[in-house]
PDB file of C-alpha atoms in Angstrom:
ATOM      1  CA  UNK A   1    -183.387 -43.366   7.910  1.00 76.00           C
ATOM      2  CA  UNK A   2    -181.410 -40.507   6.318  1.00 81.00           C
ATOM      3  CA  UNK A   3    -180.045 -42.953   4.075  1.00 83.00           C
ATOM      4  CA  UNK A   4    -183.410 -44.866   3.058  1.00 86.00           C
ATOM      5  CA  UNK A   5    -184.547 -41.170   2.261  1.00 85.00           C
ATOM      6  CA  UNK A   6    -181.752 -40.039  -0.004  1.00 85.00           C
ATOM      7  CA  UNK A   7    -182.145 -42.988  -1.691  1.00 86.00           C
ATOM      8  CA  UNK A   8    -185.774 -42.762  -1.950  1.00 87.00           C
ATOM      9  CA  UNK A   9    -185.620 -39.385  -3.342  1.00 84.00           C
ATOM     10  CA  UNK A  10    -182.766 -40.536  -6.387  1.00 85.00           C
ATOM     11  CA  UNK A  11    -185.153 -43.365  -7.548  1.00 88.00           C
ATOM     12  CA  UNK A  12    -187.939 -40.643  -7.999  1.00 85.00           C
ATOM     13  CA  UNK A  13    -185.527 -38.191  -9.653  1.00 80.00           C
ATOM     14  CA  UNK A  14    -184.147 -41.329 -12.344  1.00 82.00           C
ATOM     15  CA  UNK A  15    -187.868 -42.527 -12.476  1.00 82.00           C
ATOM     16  CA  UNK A  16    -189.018 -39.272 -13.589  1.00 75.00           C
ATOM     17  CA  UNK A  17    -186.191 -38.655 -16.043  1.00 75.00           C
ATOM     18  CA  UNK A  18    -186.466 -41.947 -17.914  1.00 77.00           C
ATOM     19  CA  UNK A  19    -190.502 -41.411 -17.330  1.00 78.00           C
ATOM     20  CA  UNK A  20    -190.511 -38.303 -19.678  1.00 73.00           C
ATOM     21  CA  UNK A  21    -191.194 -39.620 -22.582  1.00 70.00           C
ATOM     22  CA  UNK A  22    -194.299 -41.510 -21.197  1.00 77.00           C
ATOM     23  CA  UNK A  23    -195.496 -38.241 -18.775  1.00 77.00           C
ATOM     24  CA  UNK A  24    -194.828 -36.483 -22.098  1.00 74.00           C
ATOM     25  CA  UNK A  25    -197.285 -38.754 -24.260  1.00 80.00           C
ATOM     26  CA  UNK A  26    -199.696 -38.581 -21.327  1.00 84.00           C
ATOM     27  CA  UNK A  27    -199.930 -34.856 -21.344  1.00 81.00           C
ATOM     28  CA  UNK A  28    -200.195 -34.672 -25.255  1.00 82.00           C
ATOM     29  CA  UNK A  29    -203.649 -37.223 -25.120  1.00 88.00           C
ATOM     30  CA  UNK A  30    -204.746 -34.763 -22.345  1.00 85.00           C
ATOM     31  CA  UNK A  31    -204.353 -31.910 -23.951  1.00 84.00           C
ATOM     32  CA  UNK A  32    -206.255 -33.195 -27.011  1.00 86.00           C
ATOM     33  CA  UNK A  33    -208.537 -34.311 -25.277  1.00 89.00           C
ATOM     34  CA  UNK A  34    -209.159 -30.919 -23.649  1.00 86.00           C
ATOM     35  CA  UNK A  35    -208.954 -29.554 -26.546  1.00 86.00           C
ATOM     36  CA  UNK A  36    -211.872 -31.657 -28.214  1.00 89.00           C
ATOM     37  CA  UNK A  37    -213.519 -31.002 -24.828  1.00 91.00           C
ATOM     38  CA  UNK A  38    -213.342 -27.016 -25.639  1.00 89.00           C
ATOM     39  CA  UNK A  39    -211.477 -26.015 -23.209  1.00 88.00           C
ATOM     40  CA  UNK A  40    -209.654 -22.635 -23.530  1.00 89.00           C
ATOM     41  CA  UNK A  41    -206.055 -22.974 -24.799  1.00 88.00           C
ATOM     42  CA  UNK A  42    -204.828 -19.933 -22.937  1.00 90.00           C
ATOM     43  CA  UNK A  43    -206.186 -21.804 -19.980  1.00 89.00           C
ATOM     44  CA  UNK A  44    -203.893 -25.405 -21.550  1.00 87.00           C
ATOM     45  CA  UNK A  45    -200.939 -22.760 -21.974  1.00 89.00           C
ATOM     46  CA  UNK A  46    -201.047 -21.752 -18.939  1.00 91.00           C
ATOM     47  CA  UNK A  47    -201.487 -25.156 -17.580  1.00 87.00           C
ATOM     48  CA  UNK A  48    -198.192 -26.595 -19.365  1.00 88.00           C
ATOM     49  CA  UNK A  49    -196.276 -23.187 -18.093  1.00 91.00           C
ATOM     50  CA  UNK A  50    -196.983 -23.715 -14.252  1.00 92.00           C
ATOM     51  CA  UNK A  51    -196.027 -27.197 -14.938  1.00 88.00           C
ATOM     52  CA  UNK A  52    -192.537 -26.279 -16.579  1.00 89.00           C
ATOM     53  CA  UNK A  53    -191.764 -23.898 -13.681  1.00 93.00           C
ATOM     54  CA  UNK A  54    -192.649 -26.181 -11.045  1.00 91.00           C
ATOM     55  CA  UNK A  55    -190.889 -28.872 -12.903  1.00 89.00           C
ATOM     56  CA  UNK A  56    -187.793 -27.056 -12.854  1.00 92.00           C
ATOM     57  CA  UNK A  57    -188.028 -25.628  -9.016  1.00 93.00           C
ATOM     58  CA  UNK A  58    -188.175 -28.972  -8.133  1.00 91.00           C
ATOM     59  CA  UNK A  59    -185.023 -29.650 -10.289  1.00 90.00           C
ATOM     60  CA  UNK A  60    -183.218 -26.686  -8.566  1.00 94.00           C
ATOM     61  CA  UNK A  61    -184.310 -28.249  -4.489  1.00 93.00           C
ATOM     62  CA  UNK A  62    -183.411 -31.873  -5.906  1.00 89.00           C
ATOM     63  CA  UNK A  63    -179.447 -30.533  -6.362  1.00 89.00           C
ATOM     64  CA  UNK A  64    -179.599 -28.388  -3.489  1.00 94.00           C
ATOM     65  CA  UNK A  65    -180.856 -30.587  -1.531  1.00 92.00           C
ATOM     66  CA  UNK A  66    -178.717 -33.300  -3.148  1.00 88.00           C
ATOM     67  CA  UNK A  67    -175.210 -31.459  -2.778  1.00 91.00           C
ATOM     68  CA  UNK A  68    -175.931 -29.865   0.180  1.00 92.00           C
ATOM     69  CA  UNK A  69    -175.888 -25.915  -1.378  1.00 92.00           C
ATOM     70  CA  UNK A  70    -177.898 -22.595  -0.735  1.00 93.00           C
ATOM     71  CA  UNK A  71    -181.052 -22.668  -2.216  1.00 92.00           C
ATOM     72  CA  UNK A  72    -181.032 -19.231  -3.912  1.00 92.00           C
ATOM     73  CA  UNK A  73    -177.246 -19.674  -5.211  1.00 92.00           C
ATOM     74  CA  UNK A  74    -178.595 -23.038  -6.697  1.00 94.00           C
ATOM     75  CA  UNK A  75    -181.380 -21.054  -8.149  1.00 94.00           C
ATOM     76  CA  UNK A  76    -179.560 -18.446  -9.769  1.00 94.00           C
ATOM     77  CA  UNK A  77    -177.388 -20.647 -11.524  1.00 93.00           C
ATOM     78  CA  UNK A  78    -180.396 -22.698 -12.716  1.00 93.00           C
ATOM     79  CA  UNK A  79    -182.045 -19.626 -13.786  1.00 94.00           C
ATOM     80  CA  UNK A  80    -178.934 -19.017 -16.173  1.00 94.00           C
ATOM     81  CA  UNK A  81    -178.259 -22.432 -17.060  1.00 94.00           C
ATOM     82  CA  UNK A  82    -181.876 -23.481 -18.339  1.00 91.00           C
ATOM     83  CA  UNK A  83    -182.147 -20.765 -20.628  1.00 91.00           C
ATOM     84  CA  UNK A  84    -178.802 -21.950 -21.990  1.00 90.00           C
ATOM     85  CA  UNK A  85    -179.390 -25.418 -22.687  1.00 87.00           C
ATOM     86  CA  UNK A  86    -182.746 -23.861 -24.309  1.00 84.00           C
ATOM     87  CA  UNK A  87    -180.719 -21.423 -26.256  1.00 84.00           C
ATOM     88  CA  UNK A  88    -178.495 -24.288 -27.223  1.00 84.00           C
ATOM     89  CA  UNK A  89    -180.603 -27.127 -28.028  1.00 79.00           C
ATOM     90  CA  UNK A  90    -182.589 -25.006 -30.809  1.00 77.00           C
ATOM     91  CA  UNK A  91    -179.420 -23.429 -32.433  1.00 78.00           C
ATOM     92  CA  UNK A  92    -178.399 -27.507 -32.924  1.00 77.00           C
ATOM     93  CA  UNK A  93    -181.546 -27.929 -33.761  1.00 74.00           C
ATOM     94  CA  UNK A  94    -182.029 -25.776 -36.549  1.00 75.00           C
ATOM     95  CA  UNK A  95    -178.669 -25.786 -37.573  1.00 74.00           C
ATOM     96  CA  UNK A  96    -178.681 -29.768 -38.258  1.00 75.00           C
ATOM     97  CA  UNK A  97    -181.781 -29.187 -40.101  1.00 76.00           C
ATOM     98  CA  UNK A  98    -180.120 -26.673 -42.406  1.00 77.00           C
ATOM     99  CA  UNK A  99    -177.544 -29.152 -42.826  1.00 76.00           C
ATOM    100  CA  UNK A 100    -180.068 -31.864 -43.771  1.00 77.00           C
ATOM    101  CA  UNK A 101    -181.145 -29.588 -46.607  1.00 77.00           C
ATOM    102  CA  UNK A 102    -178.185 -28.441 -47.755  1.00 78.00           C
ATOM    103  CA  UNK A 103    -177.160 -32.273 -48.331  1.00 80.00           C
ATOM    104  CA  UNK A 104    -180.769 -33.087 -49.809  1.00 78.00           C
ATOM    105  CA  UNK A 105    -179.957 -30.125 -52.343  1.00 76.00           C
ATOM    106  CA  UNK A 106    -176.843 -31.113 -53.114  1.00 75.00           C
ATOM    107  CA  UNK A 107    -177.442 -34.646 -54.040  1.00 81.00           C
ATOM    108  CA  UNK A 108    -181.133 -35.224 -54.939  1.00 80.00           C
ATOM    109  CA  UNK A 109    -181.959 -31.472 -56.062  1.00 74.00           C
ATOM    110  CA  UNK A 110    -184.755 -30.864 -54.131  1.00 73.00           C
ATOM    111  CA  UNK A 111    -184.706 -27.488 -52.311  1.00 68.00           C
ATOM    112  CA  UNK A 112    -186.541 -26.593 -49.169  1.00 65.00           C
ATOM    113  CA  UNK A 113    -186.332 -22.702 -47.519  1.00 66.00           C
ATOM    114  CA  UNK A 114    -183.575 -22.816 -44.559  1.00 59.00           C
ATOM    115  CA  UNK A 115    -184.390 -22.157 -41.271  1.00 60.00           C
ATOM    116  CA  UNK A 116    -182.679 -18.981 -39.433  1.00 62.00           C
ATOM    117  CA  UNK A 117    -180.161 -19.963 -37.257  1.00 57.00           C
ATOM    118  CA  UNK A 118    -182.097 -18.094 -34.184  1.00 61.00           C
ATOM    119  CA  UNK A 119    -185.872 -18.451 -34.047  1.00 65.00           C
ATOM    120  CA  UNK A 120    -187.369 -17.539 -30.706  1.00 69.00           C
ATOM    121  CA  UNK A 121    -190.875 -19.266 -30.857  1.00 75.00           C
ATOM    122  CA  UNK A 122    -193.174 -18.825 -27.794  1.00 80.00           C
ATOM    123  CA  UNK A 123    -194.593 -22.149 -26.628  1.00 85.00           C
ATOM    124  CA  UNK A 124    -194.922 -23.281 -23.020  1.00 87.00           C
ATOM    125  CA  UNK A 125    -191.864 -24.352 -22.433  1.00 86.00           C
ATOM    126  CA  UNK A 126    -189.818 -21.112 -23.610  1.00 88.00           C
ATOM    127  CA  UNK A 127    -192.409 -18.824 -21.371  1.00 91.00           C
ATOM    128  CA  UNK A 128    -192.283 -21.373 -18.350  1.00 91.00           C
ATOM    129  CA  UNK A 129    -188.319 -21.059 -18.765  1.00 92.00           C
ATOM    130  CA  UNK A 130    -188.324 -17.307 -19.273  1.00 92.00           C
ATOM    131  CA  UNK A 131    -190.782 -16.778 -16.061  1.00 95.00           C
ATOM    132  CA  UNK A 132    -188.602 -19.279 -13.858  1.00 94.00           C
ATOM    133  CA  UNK A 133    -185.431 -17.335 -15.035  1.00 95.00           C
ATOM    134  CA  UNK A 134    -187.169 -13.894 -14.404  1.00 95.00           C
ATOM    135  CA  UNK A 135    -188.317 -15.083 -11.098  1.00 94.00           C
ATOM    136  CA  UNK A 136    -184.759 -16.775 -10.070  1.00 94.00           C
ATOM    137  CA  UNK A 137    -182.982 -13.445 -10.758  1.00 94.00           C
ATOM    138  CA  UNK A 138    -185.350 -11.230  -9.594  1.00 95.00           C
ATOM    139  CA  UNK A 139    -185.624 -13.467  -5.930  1.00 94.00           C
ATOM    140  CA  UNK A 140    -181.747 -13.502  -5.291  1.00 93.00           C
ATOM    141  CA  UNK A 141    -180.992 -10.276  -6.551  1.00 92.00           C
ATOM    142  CA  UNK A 142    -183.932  -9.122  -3.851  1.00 93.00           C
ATOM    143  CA  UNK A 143    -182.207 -11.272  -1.152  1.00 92.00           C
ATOM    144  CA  UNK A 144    -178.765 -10.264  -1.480  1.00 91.00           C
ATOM    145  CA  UNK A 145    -180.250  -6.671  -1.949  1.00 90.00           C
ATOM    146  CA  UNK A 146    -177.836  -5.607   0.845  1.00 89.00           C
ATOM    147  CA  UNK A 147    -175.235  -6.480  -0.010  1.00 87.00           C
ATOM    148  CA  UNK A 148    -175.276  -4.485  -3.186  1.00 80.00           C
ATOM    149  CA  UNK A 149    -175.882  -1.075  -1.287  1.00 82.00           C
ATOM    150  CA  UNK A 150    -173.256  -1.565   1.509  1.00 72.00           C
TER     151      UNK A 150
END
């Protein structure tokens, strides 16, 4: 039975992973229609932030509960790794865009305005990743509270 549920549980993990892209198209023809519905778009931020922070608690109990560690431990070093990758992926980002130009320039002539290397823009994902990292820290700093003092 343990079995049939470990199993159970890595099929839904790979099915949503390689389900993104179609949850992700989804939730755009939602959100437009919402949109041409009139529905707030704080209320649609907020929305796709609770969504991101759920989405990546349940990331944090899937390895916990996967490798068999502490929750909170697993949670902290979620809460600095997600930021990370976020960190990461738009440097690359940007920086391959730059690099697009640059060539572009170089051989056609055409010039287009580079991008700064570091560009913090606030969408749903970057708040829902700043909240879960706020929350992570602030949860296992408060639970191993003690041991600080003593």
């Amino acid at each position: 039975m343990y079995f049939i549920l470990r199993l159970f549980i890595d099929l839904l993990f790979v099915g949503l992973i390689f389900g993104f892209a179609l949850i992700w198209s989804k939730t755009e023809e939602l959100i437009d229609k919402l949109k041409q519905k009139g529905v707030s778009p704080t209320f649609i931020t907020f929305c796709q932030t609770l969504v991101i922070i759920c989405s990546e608690l349940f990331i944090v109990w899937y390895f916990s509960n996967r490798f068999h560690l502490f929750y909170l431990d697993t949670l902290f070093s979620c809460s600095i790794i997600f930021p990370s990758i976020m960190w990461i992926i738009t440097i690359f980002s940007q920086s391959s865009t730059n690099y697009i130009n640059m060539t572009e320039k170089f051989y056609i002539g055409t010039h287009y305005e580079s991008k700064r290397a570091l560009k913090v823009s606030v969408n749903p994902f970057t708040l829902g990743t700043l909240i879960f990292t706020l929350i992570g820290i602030v949860t296992t700093f408060s639970f191993y509270y003690h041991y600080f003092i003593t």
